[in-house]
Amino acid sequence: MENGTTKKPPTEAVNRWHFGPNDLLAAAGGRTIRGIIHRITSSVDERGPRPLVPLGLGDPSVFPSFRISTSAEDAIVESLRSAQHNHYPPTVGLLSARRAIAEHLSENLPYELSPDDVFITAGCNQAIELVAVSLARPGANILLPRPGYPMYETHCVYNNLEIRHFDLVPERGWQIDLDQVEQLSDENTVAMVVINPSNPCGSVLSFEHMQKIAETASKLGIMLIADEVYSHSTFGGTPFVPMGVFGLIVPILTLGSLSKGWIVPGWRLGWVVMTDPKAILKETKVIDSITNFLEISADPATFIQAAVPQIIERTKNGYFERIVNLLRATAEICYDKIKEISCITCPSKPEASMFVMVKLELSLLDGIHDDVDFCLKLAKEESVVLCPGSALEMKNWLRITFAVEPSSLELGLERLKSFCQRHEKK
Ligand SMILES: *Cc1c(COP(=O)(O)O)cnc(C)c1O
């Protein structure tokens, strides 16, 4: 995607000083969702009469209906006020937080995790960076889902870890094309990323399909990276199964955070967990790379880490039930409204996460070149922001987030519908 800069002759400053930008960063970071959404948002007419409806990013923390439970906030306040947590945290994370996360995740596993299996990171995004850095041996490649979550691409590119994409198949409920996975992999393939529940598809993988994924990975000699940030956000017919259930078949690094389940992305608290009862990650020394990485990287604040046991303990089922019911309702609004729009089709009803992927039927539209053009014009004319599929390697698709205040969602989708009607071929 072009970044809008044109070549200019070097200025005086460029000639005079020896420093300049790191082009590797531009190459890696140029396609983050936040960057693309920012570009689309800037074409919204801010002086216009209509407020912006943001259906591009998944951060519902700003909406009143998605306010987190106050008991989690109280846990942070108490942790801070105790004056016990003003010190540096250990590089791998505070023991009490590691223990609480190990116990929490063990509830749904056929074996017991130990605090030593858990590493605390600054949100799941840093866990993704950790994975990319730890696995990037010269010549190695990694299998990533298409569509997926571009932070993986960003960190792999930056660390020279070759990317190979496998497809999620819309006609099969966004299941993984496992034949393609086998064709793509070779002796330099080190891992495969599985995002379940799915951002951006809003789907949940079945137990049977996950078992096949684990068996395929084992056969190929690669580990699984299980991104489970939406483990608390399922509201459809398919129950969430943690990948770690298959840890006896294949070694797994499970990634998670408080950000999505507890709706506190700003608290920057995430984790990487070895769901690997055979201790293969220890034997192959991958764990050494993980601890080496953590020794040279930034940590989440100690008082946030110290509040984790109380946050998990006090936000029990009632809280998740409320959020899950809300997500179910907004997903329903979204799905029903999309059915009324002829140039947009939704292959399957979302049953998890905060997003749905929909296909744009360009042949039904006049004067719209592609998904990015669609999003730019939609932003300009209707002050509605969506994420173009191109940002997720899915040209002429769109990602819509339904995790917004229900009234805003209805407003945004109504405007999307009138935009489409206005641009329909006559
Ligand atoms: C939001 C998200 C992350 C990042 O989580 P943070 O804890 O906010 O860093 C990682 N993976 C997926 C699939 C996400 O949607």
Coordinates of C-alpha atoms and ligand atoms in Angstrom, one line a residue:
M1 CA 0.0 0.0 0.0
E2 CA 1.4 3.4 -0.9
N3 CA 2.3 5.7 2.0
G4 CA 1.6 8.9 0.3
T5 CA 5.2 10.2 0.3
T6 CA 6.8 11.5 -2.9
K7 CA 10.6 11.6 -3.4
K8 CA 12.0 15.0 -2.6
P9 CA 15.5 16.2 -3.1
P10 CA 17.6 15.9 0.1
T11 CA 17.2 19.0 2.3
E12 CA 20.0 20.7 4.0
A13 CA 19.4 18.8 7.3
V14 CA 19.6 15.5 5.5
N15 CA 23.0 16.4 4.1
R16 CA 24.3 17.9 7.3
W17 CA 23.4 15.1 9.8
H18 CA 24.4 11.5 9.8
F19 CA 21.2 10.0 11.2
G20 CA 17.9 9.1 9.5
P21 CA 15.0 6.8 9.8
N22 CA 15.2 3.0 10.0
D23 CA 13.6 1.8 6.8
L24 CA 13.1 -1.7 8.3
L25 CA 10.6 -0.2 10.7
A26 CA 8.7 1.5 7.9
A27 CA 8.6 -1.8 6.0
A28 CA 7.3 -3.7 9.0
G29 CA 5.0 -1.1 10.6
G30 CA 3.5 0.4 7.4
R31 CA 0.6 -2.0 7.4
T32 CA -0.6 -2.1 11.0
I33 CA -4.4 -1.8 11.3
R34 CA -4.1 1.3 13.5
G35 CA -2.1 3.0 10.7
I36 CA -4.6 2.1 8.1
I37 CA -7.6 3.1 10.2
H38 CA -5.9 6.4 11.0
R39 CA -5.6 7.1 7.3
I40 CA -9.3 6.3 6.7
T41 CA -10.4 8.3 9.8
S42 CA -8.5 11.3 8.6
S43 CA -10.9 11.5 5.6
V44 CA -13.9 12.0 7.9
D45 CA -15.1 15.6 7.7
E46 CA -14.7 16.7 11.3
R47 CA -16.6 19.9 10.8
G48 CA -19.5 17.9 9.4
P49 CA -22.8 17.6 11.3
R50 CA -22.5 13.9 12.0
P51 CA -20.5 12.3 14.7
L52 CA -18.0 9.6 13.7
V53 CA -19.0 6.0 14.1
P54 CA -15.9 3.9 14.6
L55 CA -16.5 0.3 13.4
G56 CA -12.9 -0.2 12.5
L57 CA -10.9 -1.0 15.7
G58 CA -11.9 -3.4 18.5
D59 CA -11.7 -1.3 21.6
P60 CA -15.1 -1.1 23.3
S61 CA -13.6 0.3 26.6
V62 CA -14.8 3.8 25.5
F63 CA -18.5 2.8 25.4
P64 CA -20.6 3.0 28.6
S65 CA -22.2 -0.4 28.0
F66 CA -18.8 -2.1 28.0
R67 CA -17.6 -0.5 31.2
I68 CA -15.6 -3.1 33.1
S69 CA -16.5 -4.4 36.5
T70 CA -15.6 -1.9 39.2
S71 CA -14.1 -4.8 41.3
A72 CA -11.3 -5.0 38.8
E73 CA -10.7 -1.3 39.1
D74 CA -10.8 -1.7 42.9
A75 CA -8.1 -4.4 42.7
I76 CA -5.8 -2.0 40.9
V77 CA -6.4 0.8 43.4
E78 CA -5.8 -1.4 46.3
S79 CA -2.6 -2.8 44.7
L80 CA -1.3 0.7 44.1
R81 CA -2.3 2.0 47.6
S82 CA -0.6 -0.9 49.4
A83 CA 2.7 0.7 48.5
Q84 CA 4.0 -2.9 48.2
H85 CA 4.4 -2.8 44.5
N86 CA 6.6 0.2 43.7
H87 CA 9.6 -2.0 42.9
Y88 CA 10.8 -3.4 39.6
P89 CA 9.0 -6.6 38.6
P90 CA 11.0 -9.8 37.9
T91 CA 11.7 -10.0 34.2
V92 CA 9.4 -13.1 33.8
G93 CA 6.6 -11.4 35.8
L94 CA 5.4 -11.3 39.4
L95 CA 5.0 -14.8 40.9
S96 CA 1.5 -14.1 42.3
A97 CA 0.3 -13.1 38.8
R98 CA 1.9 -16.1 37.1
R99 CA 0.3 -18.4 39.7
A100 CA -3.1 -16.8 39.2
I101 CA -2.9 -17.1 35.4
A102 CA -1.7 -20.8 35.7
E103 CA -4.6 -21.7 37.9
H104 CA -7.1 -19.8 35.8
L105 CA -6.0 -21.5 32.6
S106 CA -5.7 -24.9 34.2
E107 CA -9.4 -25.0 34.9
N108 CA -10.0 -25.9 31.3
L109 CA -7.0 -28.2 30.8
P110 CA -6.6 -32.0 31.4
Y111 CA -3.3 -31.2 33.2
E112 CA -2.0 -28.7 35.8
L113 CA 0.0 -25.6 34.7
S114 CA 2.7 -24.4 37.0
P115 CA 3.6 -20.7 37.5
D116 CA 6.9 -21.5 35.8
D117 CA 4.9 -22.1 32.6
V118 CA 3.7 -18.5 32.6
F119 CA 5.5 -15.4 31.4
I120 CA 3.9 -11.9 31.8
T121 CA 4.1 -9.5 28.8
A122 CA 2.9 -6.0 28.0
G123 CA -0.4 -7.1 26.5
C124 CA -0.7 -9.8 23.9
N125 CA 1.0 -7.7 21.3
Q126 CA 4.3 -8.0 23.2
A127 CA 3.6 -11.7 23.4
I128 CA 3.5 -11.7 19.6
E129 CA 6.7 -9.8 19.4
L130 CA 8.3 -12.4 21.9
V131 CA 7.2 -15.2 19.6
A132 CA 8.6 -13.7 16.5
V133 CA 11.9 -12.8 18.1
S134 CA 12.3 -16.1 19.8
L135 CA 11.6 -18.2 16.6
A136 CA 13.5 -16.1 14.1
R137 CA 16.5 -18.3 13.5
P138 CA 18.2 -17.5 10.1
G139 CA 16.2 -19.2 7.3
A140 CA 13.2 -20.1 9.5
N141 CA 9.6 -19.6 8.3
I142 CA 6.3 -19.4 10.0
L143 CA 2.7 -20.2 8.9
L144 CA 0.2 -17.4 9.5
P145 CA -3.6 -17.3 8.9
R146 CA -5.2 -15.3 6.1
P147 CA -7.2 -13.3 7.2
G148 CA -5.5 -12.8 10.5
Y149 CA -4.1 -10.2 12.9
P150 CA -1.4 -8.0 11.2
M151 CA 0.7 -7.6 14.3
Y152 CA 2.1 -11.1 13.5
E153 CA 3.2 -10.0 10.0
T154 CA 4.7 -6.8 11.4
H155 CA 6.9 -8.5 13.9
C156 CA 7.9 -11.4 11.6
V157 CA 8.9 -8.9 8.8
Y158 CA 10.9 -6.9 11.3
N159 CA 12.7 -9.9 12.6
N160 CA 13.3 -11.5 9.2
L161 CA 11.1 -14.5 9.9
E162 CA 9.7 -15.6 6.6
I163 CA 5.9 -15.6 6.4
R164 CA 3.8 -18.2 4.6
H165 CA 0.0 -17.7 4.6
F166 CA -2.5 -20.4 4.8
D167 CA -6.2 -19.7 4.2
L168 CA -9.2 -19.8 6.4
V169 CA -12.1 -21.0 4.3
P170 CA -15.3 -18.9 4.5
E171 CA -17.5 -21.7 3.0
R172 CA -16.3 -24.0 5.8
G173 CA -17.0 -21.7 8.7
W174 CA -13.5 -20.2 8.5
Q175 CA -11.8 -23.6 9.2
I176 CA -8.1 -23.9 8.3
D177 CA -7.2 -25.4 5.0
L178 CA -4.9 -28.1 6.4
D179 CA -3.9 -29.6 3.0
Q180 CA -2.5 -26.2 2.2
V181 CA -0.7 -26.1 5.5
E182 CA 1.0 -29.3 4.7
Q183 CA 2.0 -28.1 1.2
L184 CA 3.4 -24.8 2.6
S185 CA 5.6 -26.3 5.2
D186 CA 9.1 -27.6 4.8
E187 CA 12.1 -28.4 7.1
N188 CA 12.5 -24.7 8.0
T189 CA 9.0 -24.2 9.1
V190 CA 9.0 -23.7 12.9
A191 CA 5.5 -22.8 13.9
M192 CA 1.9 -22.2 12.9
V193 CA -0.4 -19.5 14.4
V194 CA -4.0 -20.3 15.3
I195 CA -6.2 -17.4 16.4
N196 CA -9.2 -18.9 18.1
P197 CA -11.8 -17.5 18.7
S198 CA -11.1 -15.6 15.5
N199 CA -10.2 -12.0 14.9
P200 CA -11.3 -11.0 12.2
C201 CA -13.8 -13.8 11.4
G202 CA -15.9 -14.0 14.6
S203 CA -15.7 -17.8 14.3
V204 CA -14.8 -20.6 16.8
L205 CA -13.0 -23.8 15.9
S206 CA -14.6 -27.2 16.8
F207 CA -12.9 -29.7 19.0
E208 CA -12.5 -32.1 16.1
H209 CA -10.9 -29.6 13.8
M210 CA -8.5 -28.5 16.5
Q211 CA -7.4 -32.0 17.1
K212 CA -6.7 -32.3 13.3
I213 CA -4.7 -29.1 13.5
A214 CA -2.6 -30.5 16.4
E215 CA -2.0 -33.7 14.6
T216 CA -1.0 -31.9 11.4
A217 CA 1.5 -29.7 13.3
S218 CA 2.9 -32.7 15.2
K219 CA 3.4 -34.6 11.9
L220 CA 5.2 -31.5 10.4
G221 CA 7.4 -31.1 13.5
I222 CA 6.2 -27.6 14.2
M223 CA 4.9 -25.9 17.3
L224 CA 1.5 -24.2 17.6
I225 CA 1.1 -20.6 18.7
A226 CA -2.5 -20.3 20.1
D227 CA -3.7 -16.7 20.2
E228 CA -6.6 -16.9 22.7
V229 CA -7.3 -13.3 23.6
Y230 CA -11.0 -13.9 22.8
S231 CA -11.4 -17.0 25.0
H232 CA -14.0 -15.2 27.1
S233 CA -15.9 -13.7 24.2
T234 CA -17.9 -16.6 22.7
F235 CA -21.7 -16.4 22.4
G236 CA -22.7 -18.8 19.7
G237 CA -23.2 -22.6 19.4
T238 CA -19.6 -23.7 19.3
P239 CA -17.9 -23.8 22.7
F240 CA -14.4 -22.5 23.1
V241 CA -11.8 -25.2 23.6
P242 CA -8.3 -24.1 24.6
M243 CA -5.6 -25.4 22.2
G244 CA -3.6 -26.5 25.3
V245 CA -6.0 -29.4 25.5
F246 CA -3.9 -31.0 22.7
G247 CA -0.6 -30.2 24.5
L248 CA 0.2 -34.0 24.6
I249 CA 0.1 -34.1 20.8
V250 CA 2.1 -31.0 20.0
P251 CA 4.0 -28.3 22.0
I252 CA 1.9 -25.1 22.3
L253 CA 2.6 -21.5 23.3
T254 CA -0.7 -20.0 24.4
L255 CA -1.1 -16.2 24.2
G256 CA -3.6 -14.2 26.0
S257 CA -4.3 -11.0 27.9
L258 CA -6.7 -9.1 30.0
S259 CA -7.4 -6.7 27.1
K260 CA -10.4 -8.2 25.4
G261 CA -12.0 -10.5 28.0
W262 CA -11.9 -7.9 30.8
I263 CA -12.1 -4.9 28.3
V264 CA -9.0 -3.1 29.7
P265 CA -6.7 -2.9 26.7
G266 CA -5.0 0.1 28.2
W267 CA -3.7 -1.9 31.2
R268 CA -1.2 -3.7 29.0
L269 CA -1.3 -7.0 30.8
G270 CA -0.8 -10.2 28.7
W271 CA 0.9 -13.5 28.9
V272 CA 2.7 -16.3 27.1
V273 CA 2.0 -19.8 28.5
M274 CA 3.8 -23.0 27.7
T275 CA 0.9 -25.5 27.4
D276 CA 3.4 -28.2 26.8
P277 CA 3.1 -31.1 29.4
K278 CA 5.8 -33.1 27.7
A279 CA 8.2 -30.1 28.3
I280 CA 9.4 -30.1 24.6
L281 CA 9.9 -26.4 24.6
K282 CA 12.3 -26.8 27.6
E283 CA 14.2 -29.6 25.9
T284 CA 14.5 -27.7 22.6
K285 CA 15.6 -24.6 24.6
V286 CA 12.9 -22.4 23.1
I287 CA 12.3 -21.4 26.7
D288 CA 15.8 -19.9 26.9
S289 CA 14.9 -17.5 24.0
I290 CA 11.7 -16.5 25.8
T291 CA 13.6 -15.6 29.0
N292 CA 16.4 -13.9 27.1
F293 CA 13.8 -11.8 25.3
L294 CA 12.1 -10.9 28.6
E295 CA 15.4 -9.8 30.1
I296 CA 15.8 -7.1 27.5
S297 CA 12.2 -5.9 27.1
A298 CA 9.8 -3.6 29.0
D299 CA 7.4 -5.0 31.6
P300 CA 3.9 -4.1 32.6
A301 CA 3.8 -2.0 35.7
T302 CA 4.3 -4.0 38.9
F303 CA 1.1 -2.8 40.6
I304 CA -1.0 -3.9 37.6
Q305 CA 0.7 -7.4 37.8
A306 CA 0.1 -7.5 41.5
A307 CA -3.6 -6.9 41.0
V308 CA -4.0 -9.9 38.6
P309 CA -5.0 -12.5 41.2
Q310 CA -7.8 -10.2 42.5
I311 CA -8.9 -9.2 39.1
I312 CA -9.3 -12.9 38.1
E313 CA -10.8 -13.9 41.4
R314 CA -13.4 -11.1 41.6
T315 CA -14.6 -10.9 38.0
K316 CA -16.4 -14.2 38.0
N317 CA -19.1 -15.4 35.8
G318 CA -21.7 -12.6 36.3
Y319 CA -19.4 -10.1 34.7
F320 CA -18.6 -12.3 31.6
E321 CA -22.2 -13.2 31.3
R322 CA -23.2 -9.5 30.9
I323 CA -20.5 -8.8 28.3
V324 CA -21.2 -12.0 26.4
N325 CA -24.9 -11.2 26.2
L326 CA -24.1 -7.7 25.0
L327 CA -21.8 -9.1 22.3
R328 CA -24.4 -11.6 21.2
A329 CA -27.0 -8.8 20.9
T330 CA -24.7 -6.5 18.9
A331 CA -23.5 -9.3 16.7
E332 CA -27.2 -10.0 15.9
I333 CA -27.9 -6.4 15.1
C334 CA -24.9 -6.4 12.8
Y335 CA -25.7 -9.7 11.0
D336 CA -29.4 -8.7 10.5
K337 CA -28.5 -5.3 9.1
I338 CA -25.9 -6.7 6.7
K339 CA -28.6 -9.0 5.3
E340 CA -30.5 -5.9 4.1
I341 CA -27.5 -4.7 2.1
S342 CA -27.1 -6.3 -1.3
C343 CA -23.5 -5.4 -2.1
I344 CA -22.2 -7.0 1.2
T345 CA -22.5 -10.6 2.1
C346 CA -21.6 -12.3 5.3
P347 CA -20.6 -16.0 4.9
S348 CA -21.3 -17.0 8.5
K349 CA -23.0 -15.5 11.5
P350 CA -20.4 -14.3 14.1
E351 CA -20.3 -16.4 17.3
A352 CA -17.3 -14.9 19.0
S353 CA -14.8 -12.1 19.3
M354 CA -15.8 -8.5 18.3
F355 CA -15.6 -8.8 14.6
V356 CA -17.1 -10.2 11.4
M357 CA -15.6 -10.5 7.9
V358 CA -17.9 -9.6 5.1
K359 CA -17.5 -9.7 1.3
L360 CA -17.9 -6.7 -0.9
E361 CA -19.6 -7.4 -4.2
L362 CA -17.8 -4.7 -6.3
S363 CA -19.7 -5.7 -9.4
L364 CA -22.9 -4.3 -7.9
L365 CA -21.3 -0.9 -7.2
D366 CA -20.6 2.1 -9.4
G367 CA -17.3 4.0 -9.2
I368 CA -15.8 2.1 -6.3
H369 CA -12.4 0.6 -7.2
D370 CA -11.7 -1.7 -4.3
D371 CA -12.2 -2.2 -0.5
V372 CA -9.8 0.7 0.5
D373 CA -11.6 3.1 -1.9
F374 CA -14.9 1.9 -0.4
C375 CA -13.7 2.6 3.1
L376 CA -12.3 6.0 2.2
K377 CA -15.5 7.1 0.5
L378 CA -17.7 5.7 3.3
A379 CA -15.7 7.7 5.8
K380 CA -15.9 10.9 3.8
E381 CA -19.6 10.7 3.0
E382 CA -21.0 9.0 6.0
S383 CA -18.4 9.4 8.8
V384 CA -18.4 5.7 9.4
V385 CA -15.0 3.9 9.7
L386 CA -14.5 0.3 8.7
C387 CA -11.3 -1.8 8.3
P388 CA -10.6 -2.7 4.7
G389 CA -9.8 -6.4 4.1
S390 CA -6.6 -5.5 2.3
A391 CA -5.2 -4.7 5.8
L392 CA -5.7 -8.4 6.6
E393 CA -4.6 -9.8 3.3
M394 CA -8.2 -10.1 2.1
K395 CA -8.7 -7.7 -0.8
N396 CA -12.3 -6.6 -1.4
W397 CA -13.5 -7.8 2.0
L398 CA -14.3 -5.7 5.0
R399 CA -13.9 -6.2 8.7
I400 CA -16.7 -4.7 10.9
T401 CA -16.5 -4.5 14.6
F402 CA -19.8 -4.9 16.5
A403 CA -18.3 -4.3 19.9
V404 CA -19.6 -0.8 20.1
E405 CA -22.5 0.9 21.9
P406 CA -25.7 -0.6 20.4
S407 CA -27.2 2.8 19.4
S408 CA -23.9 3.8 17.6
L409 CA -23.8 0.4 15.9
E410 CA -27.4 0.8 14.5
L411 CA -26.6 4.3 13.4
G412 CA -23.4 3.3 11.7
L413 CA -24.9 0.3 9.9
E414 CA -27.9 2.4 8.7
R415 CA -25.5 4.9 7.2
L416 CA -23.5 2.0 5.6
K417 CA -26.7 0.8 4.1
S418 CA -27.6 4.2 2.6
F419 CA -24.1 4.6 1.3
C420 CA -24.4 1.3 -0.5
Q421 CA -27.8 2.1 -1.9
R422 CA -26.5 5.4 -3.2
H423 CA -23.6 3.8 -5.0
E424 CA -25.4 0.8 -6.4
K425 CA -25.4 0.2 -10.1
K426 CA -28.7 1.3 -11.6
Ligands
LIG1 C1 -6.2 -7.4 20.3 C2 -5.5 -8.6 19.9 C3 -4.2 -8.8 20.3 C4 -3.5 -7.8 21.2 O1 -3.9 -7.8 22.5 P1 -3.3 -6.7 23.6 O2 -3.4 -7.5 24.8 O3 -4.2 -5.6 23.5 O4 -1.9 -6.4 23.2 C5 -3.6 -10.0 19.9 N1 -4.2 -10.8 19.1 C6 -5.4 -10.6 18.6 C7 -6.0 -11.7 17.7 C8 -6.1 -9.5 19.0 O5 -7.3 -9.3 18.5

